[in-house]
Coordinates of C-alpha atoms and ligand atoms in Angstrom, one line a residue:
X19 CA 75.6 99.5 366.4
X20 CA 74.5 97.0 363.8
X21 CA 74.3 98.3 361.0
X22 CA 70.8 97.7 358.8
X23 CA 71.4 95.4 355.6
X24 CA 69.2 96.6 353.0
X25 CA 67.4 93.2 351.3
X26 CA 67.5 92.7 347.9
X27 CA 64.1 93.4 347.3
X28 CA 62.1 95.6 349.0
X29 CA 58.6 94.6 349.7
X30 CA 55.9 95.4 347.0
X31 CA 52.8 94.3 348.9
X32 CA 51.4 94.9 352.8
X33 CA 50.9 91.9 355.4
X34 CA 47.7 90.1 355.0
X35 CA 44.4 92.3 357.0
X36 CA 43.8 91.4 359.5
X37 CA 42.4 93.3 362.7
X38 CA 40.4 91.4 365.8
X39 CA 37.9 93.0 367.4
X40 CA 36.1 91.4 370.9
X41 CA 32.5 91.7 371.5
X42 CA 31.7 90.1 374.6
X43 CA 32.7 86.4 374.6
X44 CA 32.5 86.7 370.7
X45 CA 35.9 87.6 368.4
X46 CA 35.2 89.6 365.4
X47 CA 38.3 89.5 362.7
X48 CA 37.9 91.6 359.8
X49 CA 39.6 90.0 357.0
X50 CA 40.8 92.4 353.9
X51 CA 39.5 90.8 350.5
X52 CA 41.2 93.6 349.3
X53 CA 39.5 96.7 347.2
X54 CA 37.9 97.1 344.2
X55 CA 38.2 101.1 342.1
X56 CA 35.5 102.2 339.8
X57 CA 34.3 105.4 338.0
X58 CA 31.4 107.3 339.7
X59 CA 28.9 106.8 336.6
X60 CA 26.8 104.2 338.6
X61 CA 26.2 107.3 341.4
X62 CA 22.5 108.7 341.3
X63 CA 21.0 111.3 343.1
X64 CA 24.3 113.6 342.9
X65 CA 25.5 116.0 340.8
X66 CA 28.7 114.3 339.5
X67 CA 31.1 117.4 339.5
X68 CA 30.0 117.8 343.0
X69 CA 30.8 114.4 343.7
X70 CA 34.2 114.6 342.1
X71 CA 34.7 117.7 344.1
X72 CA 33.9 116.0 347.7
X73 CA 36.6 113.2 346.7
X74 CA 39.2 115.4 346.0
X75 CA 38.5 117.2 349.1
X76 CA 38.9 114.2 351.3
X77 CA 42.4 113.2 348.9
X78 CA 40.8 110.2 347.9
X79 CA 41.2 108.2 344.5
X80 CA 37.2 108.2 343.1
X81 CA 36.1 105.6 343.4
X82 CA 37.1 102.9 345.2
X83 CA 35.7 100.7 347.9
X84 CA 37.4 98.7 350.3
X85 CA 36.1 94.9 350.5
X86 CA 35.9 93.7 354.2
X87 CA 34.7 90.4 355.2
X88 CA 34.3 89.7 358.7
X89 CA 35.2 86.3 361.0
X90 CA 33.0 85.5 363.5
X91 CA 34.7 82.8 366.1
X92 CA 32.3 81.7 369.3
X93 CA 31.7 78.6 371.2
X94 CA 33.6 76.7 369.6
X95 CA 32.6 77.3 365.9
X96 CA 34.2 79.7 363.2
X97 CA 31.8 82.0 360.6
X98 CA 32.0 83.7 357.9
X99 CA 29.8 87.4 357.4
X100 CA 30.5 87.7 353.5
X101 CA 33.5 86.3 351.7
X102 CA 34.5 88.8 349.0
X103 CA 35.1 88.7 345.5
X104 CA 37.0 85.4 344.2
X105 CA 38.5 85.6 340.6
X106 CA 35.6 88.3 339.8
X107 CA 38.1 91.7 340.8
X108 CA 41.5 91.2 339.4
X109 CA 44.9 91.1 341.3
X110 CA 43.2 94.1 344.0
X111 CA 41.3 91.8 345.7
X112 CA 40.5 88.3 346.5
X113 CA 42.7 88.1 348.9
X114 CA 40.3 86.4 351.9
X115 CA 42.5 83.6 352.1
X116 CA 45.8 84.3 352.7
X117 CA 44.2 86.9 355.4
X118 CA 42.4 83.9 356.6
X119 CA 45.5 81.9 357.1
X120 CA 46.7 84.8 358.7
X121 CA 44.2 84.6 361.2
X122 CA 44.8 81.0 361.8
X123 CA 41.9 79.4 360.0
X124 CA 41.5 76.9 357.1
X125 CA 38.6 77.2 354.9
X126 CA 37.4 73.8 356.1
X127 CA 37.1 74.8 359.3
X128 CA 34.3 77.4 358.4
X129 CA 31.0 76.0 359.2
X130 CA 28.3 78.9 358.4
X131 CA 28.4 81.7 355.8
X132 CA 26.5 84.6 356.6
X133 CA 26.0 86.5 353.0
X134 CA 24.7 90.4 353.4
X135 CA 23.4 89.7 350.4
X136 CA 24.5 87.8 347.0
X137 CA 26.6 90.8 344.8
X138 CA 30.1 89.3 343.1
X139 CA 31.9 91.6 346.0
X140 CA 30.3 89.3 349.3
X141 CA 29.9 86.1 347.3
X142 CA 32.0 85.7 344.6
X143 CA 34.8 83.7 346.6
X144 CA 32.4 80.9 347.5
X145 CA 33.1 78.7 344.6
X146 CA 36.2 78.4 342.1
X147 CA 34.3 79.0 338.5
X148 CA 37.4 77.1 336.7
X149 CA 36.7 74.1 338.6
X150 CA 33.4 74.3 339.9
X151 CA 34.5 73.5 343.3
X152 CA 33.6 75.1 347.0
X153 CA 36.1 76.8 348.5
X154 CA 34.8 76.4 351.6
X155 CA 34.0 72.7 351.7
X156 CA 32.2 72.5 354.8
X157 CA 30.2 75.7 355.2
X158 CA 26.6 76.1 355.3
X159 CA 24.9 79.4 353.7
X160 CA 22.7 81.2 355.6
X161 CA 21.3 83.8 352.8
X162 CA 18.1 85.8 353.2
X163 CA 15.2 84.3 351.0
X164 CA 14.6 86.7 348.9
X165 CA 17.8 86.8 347.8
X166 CA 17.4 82.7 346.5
X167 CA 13.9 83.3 345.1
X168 CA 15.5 86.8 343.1
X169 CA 19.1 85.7 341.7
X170 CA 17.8 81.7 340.9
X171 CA 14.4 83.2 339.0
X172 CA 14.6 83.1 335.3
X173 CA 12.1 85.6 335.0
X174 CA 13.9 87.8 336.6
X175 CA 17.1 86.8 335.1
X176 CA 15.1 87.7 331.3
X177 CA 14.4 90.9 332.3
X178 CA 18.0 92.2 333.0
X179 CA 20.1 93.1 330.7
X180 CA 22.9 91.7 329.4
X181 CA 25.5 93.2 331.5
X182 CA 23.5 92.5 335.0
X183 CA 22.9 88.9 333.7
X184 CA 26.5 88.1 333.3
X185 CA 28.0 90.1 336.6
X186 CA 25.2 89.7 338.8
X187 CA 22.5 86.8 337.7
X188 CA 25.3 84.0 335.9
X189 CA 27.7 85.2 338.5
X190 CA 25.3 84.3 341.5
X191 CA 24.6 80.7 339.9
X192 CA 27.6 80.0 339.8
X193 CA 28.9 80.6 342.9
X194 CA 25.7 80.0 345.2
X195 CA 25.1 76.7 342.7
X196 CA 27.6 73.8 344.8
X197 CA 25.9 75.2 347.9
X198 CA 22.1 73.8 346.9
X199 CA 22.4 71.5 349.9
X200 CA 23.6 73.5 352.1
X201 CA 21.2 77.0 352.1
X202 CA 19.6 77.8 355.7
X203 CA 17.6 80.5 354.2
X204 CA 16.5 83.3 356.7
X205 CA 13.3 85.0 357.3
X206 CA 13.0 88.4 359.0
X207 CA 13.9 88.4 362.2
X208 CA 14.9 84.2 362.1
X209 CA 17.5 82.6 362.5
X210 CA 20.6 81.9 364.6
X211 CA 24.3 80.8 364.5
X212 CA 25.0 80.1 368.0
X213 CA 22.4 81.9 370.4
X214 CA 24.8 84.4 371.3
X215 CA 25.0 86.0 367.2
X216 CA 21.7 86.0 365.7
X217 CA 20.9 87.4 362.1
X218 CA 18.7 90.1 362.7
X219 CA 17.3 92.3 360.6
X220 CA 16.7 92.7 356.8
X221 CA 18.3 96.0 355.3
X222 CA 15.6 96.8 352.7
X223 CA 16.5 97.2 349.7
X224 CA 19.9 97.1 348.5
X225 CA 19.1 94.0 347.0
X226 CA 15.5 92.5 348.2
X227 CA 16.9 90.6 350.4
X228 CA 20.3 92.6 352.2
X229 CA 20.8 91.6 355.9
X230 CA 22.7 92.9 358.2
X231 CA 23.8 90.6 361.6
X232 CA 23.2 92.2 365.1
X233 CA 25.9 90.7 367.0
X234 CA 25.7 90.7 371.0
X235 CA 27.5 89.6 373.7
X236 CA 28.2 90.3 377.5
X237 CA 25.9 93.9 376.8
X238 CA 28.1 94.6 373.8
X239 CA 26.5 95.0 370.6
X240 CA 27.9 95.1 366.7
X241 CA 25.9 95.8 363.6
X242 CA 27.9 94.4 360.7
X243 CA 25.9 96.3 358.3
X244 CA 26.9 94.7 354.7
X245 CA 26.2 97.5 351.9
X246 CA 24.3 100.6 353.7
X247 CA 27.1 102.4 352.8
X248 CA 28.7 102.0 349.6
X249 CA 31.3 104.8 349.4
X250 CA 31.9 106.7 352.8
X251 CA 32.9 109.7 351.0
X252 CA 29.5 110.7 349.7
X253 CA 26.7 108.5 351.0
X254 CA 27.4 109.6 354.7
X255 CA 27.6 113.4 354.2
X256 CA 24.6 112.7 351.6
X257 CA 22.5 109.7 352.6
X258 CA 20.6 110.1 350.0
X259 CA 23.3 109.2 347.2
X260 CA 21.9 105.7 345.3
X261 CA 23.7 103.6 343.2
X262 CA 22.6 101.9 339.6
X263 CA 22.5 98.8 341.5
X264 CA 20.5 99.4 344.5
X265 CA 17.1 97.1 343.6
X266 CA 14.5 100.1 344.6
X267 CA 16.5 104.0 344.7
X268 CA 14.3 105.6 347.1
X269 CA 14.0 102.5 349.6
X270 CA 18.0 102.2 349.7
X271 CA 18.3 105.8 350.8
X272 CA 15.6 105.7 353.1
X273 CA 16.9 102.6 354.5
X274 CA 20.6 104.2 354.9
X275 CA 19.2 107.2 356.3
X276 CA 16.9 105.2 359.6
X277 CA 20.1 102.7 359.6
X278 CA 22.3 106.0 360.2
X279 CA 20.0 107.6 363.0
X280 CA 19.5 104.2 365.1
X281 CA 23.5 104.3 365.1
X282 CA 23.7 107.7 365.9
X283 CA 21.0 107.3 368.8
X284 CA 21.6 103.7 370.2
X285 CA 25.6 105.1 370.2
X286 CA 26.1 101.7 368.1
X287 CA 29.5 100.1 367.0
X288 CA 29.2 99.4 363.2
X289 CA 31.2 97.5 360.4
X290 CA 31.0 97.7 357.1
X291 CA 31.6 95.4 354.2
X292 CA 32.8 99.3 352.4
X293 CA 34.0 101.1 355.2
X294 CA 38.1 101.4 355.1
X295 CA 39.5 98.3 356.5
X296 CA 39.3 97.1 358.8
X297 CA 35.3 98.8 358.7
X298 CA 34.6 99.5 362.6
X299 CA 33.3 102.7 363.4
X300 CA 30.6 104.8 365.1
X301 CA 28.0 107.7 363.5
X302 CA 27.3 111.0 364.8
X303 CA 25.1 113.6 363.8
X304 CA 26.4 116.8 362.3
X305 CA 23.0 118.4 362.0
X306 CA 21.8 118.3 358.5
X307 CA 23.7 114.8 358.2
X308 CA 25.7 112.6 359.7
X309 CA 30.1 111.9 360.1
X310 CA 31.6 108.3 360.4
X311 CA 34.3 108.0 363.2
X312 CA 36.5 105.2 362.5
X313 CA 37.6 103.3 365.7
X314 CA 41.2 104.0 365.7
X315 CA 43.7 100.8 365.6
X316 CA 44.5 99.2 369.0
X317 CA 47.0 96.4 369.7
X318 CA 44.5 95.4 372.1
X319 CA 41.7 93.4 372.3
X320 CA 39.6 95.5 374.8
X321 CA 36.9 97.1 373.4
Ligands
ZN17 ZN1 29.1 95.5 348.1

């Protein structure tokens, strides 16, 4: 029996995530950006004890999210849905690239970006802020237009305060800024990559202008649902759980809430940008709320 020869160093970090998923003639590749941890003081709507409480019961750190972004490779052509966080999130995440090259993509082959929406978590690895430069040289955005006419308005950007001018406004300039040329902004219900994965539907109101992309093939369908949930612990249990940075409270929840019962009824696979890697799951109804069933991992690519 050979014996094992225990390396010098053991390893520190996991393999690059990656995990494909086949809709259809369509493979979907969730790429880990990484995570991102934060306190609950941004959490509304809750009692915060109670939301401590319903972490601890589920043996999970409070807060933190996962960051998925999601490949999209048909007909020839390779996508992007959301790109995570760059520079903006520390050593925990940014790590779309070297999960990328694990996939077997450069970043010049990536011809459309689908953004959810413009927060530093789905955008901020467009652009390197030291440099200036795209990292994805030959991508086209496809953003919702309210998100263009919100985050480029100066108006807007006077109102916030300094805090959500720096993360959110500066933050969106900066990285949306080498793209200028290269928007394909969408409209409700407009749009589409390839015939076969249209952007559908606008996710009111994360941000005014949060899409989600309905993709179909072959009868199978996917909702990549960007941010309708932001933490899986609380918001599916209590749909009604808002964050600080949800544009309009009561719209968020509400949205969340019809987003939840059309999975639950239509039986629909979802992924989510905050969902635990690598984000694919279904929703079913508990009565009073609803419960998120991860797909388990399969070596496979059968659906
Ligand atoms: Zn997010």
């Amino acid at each position: 029996m050979t014996k094992y020869k225990m390396p010098a160093a053991l390893p520190r970090t996991q393999v690059p995530g990656v995990y494909h998923r086949q809709i259809g003639d369509i493979l979907i590749t969730a790429l880990s950006d990484g995570y991102a941890d934060d306190g609950i003081q941004a959490v509304r709507n809750i009692d915060q004890a109670e939301a401590l409480a319903m972490f601890e019961r589920e043996f999970r750190p409070a807060r933190r999210a996962s960051i998925n972004c999601f490949l999209v490779r048909s007909m020839g052509r390779a996508a992007l849905i959301d790109v995570g966080c760059g520079r903006y999130f520390g050593e925990s995440a940014g790590q779309i690239h070297a999960a990328l090259a694990a996939a077997g993509v450069a970043a010049e082959e990536i011809d459309t970006i689908l953004l959810t929406h413009v927060h530093p978590d789905h955008s901020g690895g467009l652009t390197d802020p030291t440099t200036g430069q795209r990292d994805f040289p030959n991508a086209r955005i496809v953003v919702h237009e309210n998100e263009l006419a919100h985050w480029f308005n100066d108006d807007e950007m006077d109102k916030a305060s300094p805090a959500e001018r720096s993360a959110f406004f500066q933050t969106a300039r900066e990285q949306m800024e080498p793209y200028r040329q290269a928007f394909t902004p969408v409209r409700r219900h407009r749009g589409s990559l390839s015939g076969s994965a249209p952007p559908r539907a606008t996710l009111r109101t994360h941000t005014g202008g949060h899409c989600g992309y309905m993709i179909s093939s072959q009868g199978q369908r996917l909702l990549v649902w960007g941010d309708i949930v932001h933490i899986p612990e609380l918001q599916i249990a209590r749909p009604e759980v808002t964050l600080t940075f949800d544009c309009n409270q009561d719209e968020a929840a509400e949205t969340r809430r019809e987003i939840l019962d059309h999975a639950v009824l239509e039986g629909l696979l979802v992924a989510g940008a905050h969902i635990h890697f690598p984000g694919f799951a279904r929703v079913v109804a508990t009565g009073v709320s609803f419960r998120l069933l991860p797909e388990p991992w399969c070596h496979t690519l059968i659906g």
